[in-house]
Amino acid sequence: MQVYFDNAATTPLYPEVIQKVTDVLEQYYGNPSSIHSIGRKSRTIIELARKEISSYLGAKPQEIIFNSGGTEGINFIFHSAINDLKVKRIITSKIEHHAVLECLPLNQKKIDVQYVTIHSNGLIDLDSLEHLLAKKKTKTLVSLMHVNNEIGTITDLKKCGEICAKYQSLFHTDAVQSVGKLSIDVKECLITFLTASAHKFHGPKGTGFLYIERNSGIKAQISGGGQERGLRAGTESVHNILGMSLALKLSYQQLDQNTNHISQLKTRFLNRLKEIFNDLIINGIENNEQLGLPHICHVTFPIPKKKAQLLGFKLDMKGIACSQGSACQSGTPIGSHVLDELSNDSKDEFPSFRFSFSKFNTIQEVDYVLASLEEIANN
Ligand code: PLP
């Protein structure tokens, strides 16, 4: 049996999306910038996709910029915020994705970088955000992720946006793990910039989008033919954009149904896991859909080191795909910078794993993984 429980790393495509991408590759090969009718056909479908995507976020179509995904979007916003918007300070958290954290040292000479406090369960302490903003008045970009990719904790974007607005701060959210899984209204949450990536919601890889609030003053980081309203040059990836827009549509159409199904999987998985492993440590939020995404389940297994070393390998041998350590990073099971910030004293002694679910997973798969874990633990 093959079980894919690594959906926070990437997701399988919806079959409808594969079909769509293929159809578009075949039928819409024109360059959207060409003025003849074959080019204009491609332009039309891109603009329809932009409209569709914007409608799910409460944005205007012209506020959506297509790009290659999360890493590019985050780099774009950070560099432009500093170079063009003259931001002098960035406030973020130590549990952000590396796409954010690795952007920071580059700029540290020019700007002040400050970190909000993280609660022991991984939630961001928004009082500490307000405290930092109130303490020093300078042009600031706040960048806080919506859902943490390792432990699934959810940041209250509305509250965060209100605090940022109160102190006239720009607000960027890395929503790579939440778009397509949680409802987001960028206007209601007073978000200035939002980053998303199609491969996390059953769309194609290497494709994503940025929400950039109108008149934000952001400038191009990639120059050339003036595509994407002059903000991101390069011929648009028409098939991927159409695949992404369909993936988002399907995700939001089935949102409640998918969330219920995935919550059931997580509850069954965790309840049984606690029976198999006494002293199991659950990293993040156990069971609260307001505070933790049901798609992500991060645990530390209290098992002897000798068994722990081979756990990942044995799961793989049984056809089970999940993540060990901070495996969003090139698959290397190195220590997790996120767990370092939580009050998990056992993280260095015992192995930690992330199991992440999607609508395509089943109860049978959950039971198979549980039986496999039990067998490995008892041998
Ligand atoms: N931000 C978060 C929270 C992520 O989980 C990821 C991907 O793992 C990224 C950013 C990077 O996105 P992409 O793979 O589209 O570059």
PDB file of N, CA, C and O and ligand atoms in Angstrom, residues 8-9 68-72 74 97 99 145 147-149 174 176-177 196-197 199-200 207 328, ligand 1:
ATOM      1  N   ALA A   8       1.557  18.710   3.330  1.00  0.00           N
ATOM      2  CA  ALA A   8       2.038  20.075   3.603  1.00  0.00           C
ATOM      3  C   ALA A   8       3.291  20.357   2.779  1.00  0.00           C
ATOM      4  O   ALA A   8       3.655  21.517   2.566  1.00  0.00           O
ATOM      5  N   ALA A   9       3.943  19.302   2.305  1.00  0.00           N
ATOM      6  CA  ALA A   9       5.109  19.489   1.416  1.00  0.00           C
ATOM      7  C   ALA A   9       4.623  19.819   0.015  1.00  0.00           C
ATOM      8  O   ALA A   9       5.066  20.781  -0.607  1.00  0.00           O
ATOM      9  N   SER A  68       5.825  32.516  -9.725  1.00  0.00           N
ATOM     10  CA  SER A  68       6.210  31.098  -9.677  1.00  0.00           C
ATOM     11  C   SER A  68       5.907  30.433  -8.333  1.00  0.00           C
ATOM     12  O   SER A  68       6.214  29.271  -8.144  1.00  0.00           O
ATOM     13  N   GLY A  69       5.358  31.177  -7.366  1.00  0.00           N
ATOM     14  CA  GLY A  69       4.996  30.529  -6.107  1.00  0.00           C
ATOM     15  C   GLY A  69       5.461  31.300  -4.882  1.00  0.00           C
ATOM     16  O   GLY A  69       5.828  32.483  -4.965  1.00  0.00           O
ATOM     17  N   GLY A  70       5.427  30.604  -3.749  1.00  0.00           N
ATOM     18  CA  GLY A  70       5.647  31.229  -2.449  1.00  0.00           C
ATOM     19  C   GLY A  70       7.000  31.906  -2.287  1.00  0.00           C
ATOM     20  O   GLY A  70       7.080  33.065  -1.869  1.00  0.00           O
ATOM     21  N   THR A  71       8.062  31.206  -2.639  1.00  0.00           N
ATOM     22  CA  THR A  71       9.402  31.745  -2.396  1.00  0.00           C
ATOM     23  C   THR A  71       9.609  33.031  -3.191  1.00  0.00           C
ATOM     24  O   THR A  71      10.104  34.034  -2.658  1.00  0.00           O
ATOM     25  N   GLU A  72       9.198  33.006  -4.435  1.00  0.00           N
ATOM     26  CA  GLU A  72       9.354  34.219  -5.253  1.00  0.00           C
ATOM     27  C   GLU A  72       8.524  35.369  -4.689  1.00  0.00           C
ATOM     28  O   GLU A  72       8.999  36.506  -4.586  1.00  0.00           O
ATOM     29  N   ILE A  74       7.479  35.961  -1.653  1.00  0.00           N
ATOM     30  CA  ILE A  74       8.018  36.502  -0.392  1.00  0.00           C
ATOM     31  C   ILE A  74       9.252  37.358  -0.674  1.00  0.00           C
ATOM     32  O   ILE A  74       9.383  38.480  -0.170  1.00  0.00           O
ATOM     33  N   HIS A  97       8.512  30.231   7.530  1.00  0.00           N
ATOM     34  CA  HIS A  97       9.182  29.353   6.562  1.00  0.00           C
ATOM     35  C   HIS A  97      10.554  29.948   6.212  1.00  0.00           C
ATOM     36  O   HIS A  97      10.757  31.156   6.312  1.00  0.00           O
ATOM     37  N   ALA A  99      11.727  30.586   3.468  1.00  0.00           N
ATOM     38  CA  ALA A  99      11.620  31.599   2.401  1.00  0.00           C
ATOM     39  C   ALA A  99      11.590  33.001   3.013  1.00  0.00           C
ATOM     40  O   ALA A  99      12.094  33.956   2.425  1.00  0.00           O
ATOM     41  N   MET A 145       3.091  34.448   9.100  1.00  0.00           N
ATOM     42  CA  MET A 145       2.446  33.412   8.294  1.00  0.00           C
ATOM     43  C   MET A 145       1.042  33.128   8.808  1.00  0.00           C
ATOM     44  O   MET A 145       0.783  33.237  10.016  1.00  0.00           O
ATOM     45  N   VAL A 147      -0.737  30.057   8.300  1.00  0.00           N
ATOM     46  CA  VAL A 147      -0.686  28.719   8.905  1.00  0.00           C
ATOM     47  C   VAL A 147       0.756  28.239   8.894  1.00  0.00           C
ATOM     48  O   VAL A 147       1.432  28.329   7.864  1.00  0.00           O
ATOM     49  N   ASN A 148       1.210  27.751  10.042  1.00  0.00           N
ATOM     50  CA  ASN A 148       2.582  27.250  10.101  1.00  0.00           C
ATOM     51  C   ASN A 148       2.690  25.909   9.383  1.00  0.00           C
ATOM     52  O   ASN A 148       1.894  25.000   9.633  1.00  0.00           O
ATOM     53  N   ASN A 149       3.682  25.790   8.512  1.00  0.00           N
ATOM     54  CA  ASN A 149       3.805  24.593   7.668  1.00  0.00           C
ATOM     55  C   ASN A 149       4.247  23.352   8.434  1.00  0.00           C
ATOM     56  O   ASN A 149       4.049  22.240   7.968  1.00  0.00           O
ATOM     57  N   ASP A 174       2.287  35.223   4.696  1.00  0.00           N
ATOM     58  CA  ASP A 174       2.633  34.043   3.915  1.00  0.00           C
ATOM     59  C   ASP A 174       1.467  33.073   4.112  1.00  0.00           C
ATOM     60  O   ASP A 174       1.347  32.429   5.151  1.00  0.00           O
ATOM     61  N   VAL A 176       0.761  30.498   2.149  1.00  0.00           N
ATOM     62  CA  VAL A 176       1.014  29.332   1.289  1.00  0.00           C
ATOM     63  C   VAL A 176       0.301  28.082   1.826  1.00  0.00           C
ATOM     64  O   VAL A 176      -0.218  27.284   1.054  1.00  0.00           O
ATOM     65  N   GLN A 177       0.251  27.937   3.155  1.00  0.00           N
ATOM     66  CA  GLN A 177      -0.377  26.729   3.705  1.00  0.00           C
ATOM     67  C   GLN A 177      -1.871  26.891   3.951  1.00  0.00           C
ATOM     68  O   GLN A 177      -2.535  25.930   4.341  1.00  0.00           O
ATOM     69  N   ALA A 196       0.757  33.186  -2.128  1.00  0.00           N
ATOM     70  CA  ALA A 196       0.118  31.863  -2.254  1.00  0.00           C
ATOM     71  C   ALA A 196       0.849  31.008  -3.288  1.00  0.00           C
ATOM     72  O   ALA A 196       1.536  31.539  -4.163  1.00  0.00           O
ATOM     73  N   SER A 197       0.666  29.698  -3.174  1.00  0.00           N
ATOM     74  CA  SER A 197       1.357  28.761  -4.055  1.00  0.00           C
ATOM     75  C   SER A 197       0.415  27.623  -4.448  1.00  0.00           C
ATOM     76  O   SER A 197      -0.160  26.961  -3.578  1.00  0.00           O
ATOM     77  N   HIS A 199       0.792  24.612  -5.669  1.00  0.00           N
ATOM     78  CA  HIS A 199       1.034  23.179  -5.420  1.00  0.00           C
ATOM     79  C   HIS A 199       0.616  22.722  -4.026  1.00  0.00           C
ATOM     80  O   HIS A 199       0.607  21.539  -3.725  1.00  0.00           O
ATOM     81  N   LYS A 200       0.215  23.687  -3.171  1.00  0.00           N
ATOM     82  CA  LYS A 200      -0.270  23.291  -1.843  1.00  0.00           C
ATOM     83  C   LYS A 200      -1.780  23.064  -1.844  1.00  0.00           C
ATOM     84  O   LYS A 200      -2.337  22.620  -0.866  1.00  0.00           O
ATOM     85  N   THR A 207       3.971  27.583  -9.699  1.00  0.00           N
ATOM     86  CA  THR A 207       2.959  28.602 -10.017  1.00  0.00           C
ATOM     87  C   THR A 207       2.315  29.114  -8.732  1.00  0.00           C
ATOM     88  O   THR A 207       2.018  28.327  -7.839  1.00  0.00           O
ATOM     89  N   CYS A 328      10.559  20.234   5.065  1.00  0.00           N
ATOM     90  CA  CYS A 328      10.160  21.098   3.947  1.00  0.00           C
ATOM     91  C   CYS A 328      11.414  21.552   3.257  1.00  0.00           C
ATOM     92  O   CYS A 328      11.393  22.118   2.184  1.00  0.00           O
TER      93      CYS A 328
HETATM   94  N1  PLP B   1       5.810  29.363   2.814  1.00  0.00           N
HETATM   95  C1  PLP B   1       5.338  28.256   3.388  1.00  0.00           C
HETATM   96  C2  PLP B   1       4.586  28.355   4.678  1.00  0.00           C
HETATM   97  C3  PLP B   1       5.532  27.001   2.793  1.00  0.00           C
HETATM   98  O1  PLP B   1       5.056  25.901   3.366  1.00  0.00           O
HETATM   99  C4  PLP B   1       6.251  26.945   1.569  1.00  0.00           C
HETATM  100  C5  PLP B   1       6.521  25.648   0.925  1.00  0.00           C
HETATM  101  O2  PLP B   1       6.812  24.654   1.568  1.00  0.00           O
HETATM  102  C6  PLP B   1       6.720  28.154   1.004  1.00  0.00           C
HETATM  103  C7  PLP B   1       6.483  29.338   1.652  1.00  0.00           C
HETATM  104  C8  PLP B   1       7.449  28.158  -0.304  1.00  0.00           C
HETATM  105  O3  PLP B   1       6.530  28.029  -1.360  1.00  0.00           O
HETATM  106  P1  PLP B   1       6.980  27.508  -2.807  1.00  0.00           P
HETATM  107  O4  PLP B   1       7.253  26.051  -2.682  1.00  0.00           O
HETATM  108  O5  PLP B   1       5.802  27.797  -3.685  1.00  0.00           O
HETATM  109  O6  PLP B   1       8.168  28.311  -3.198  1.00  0.00           O
END
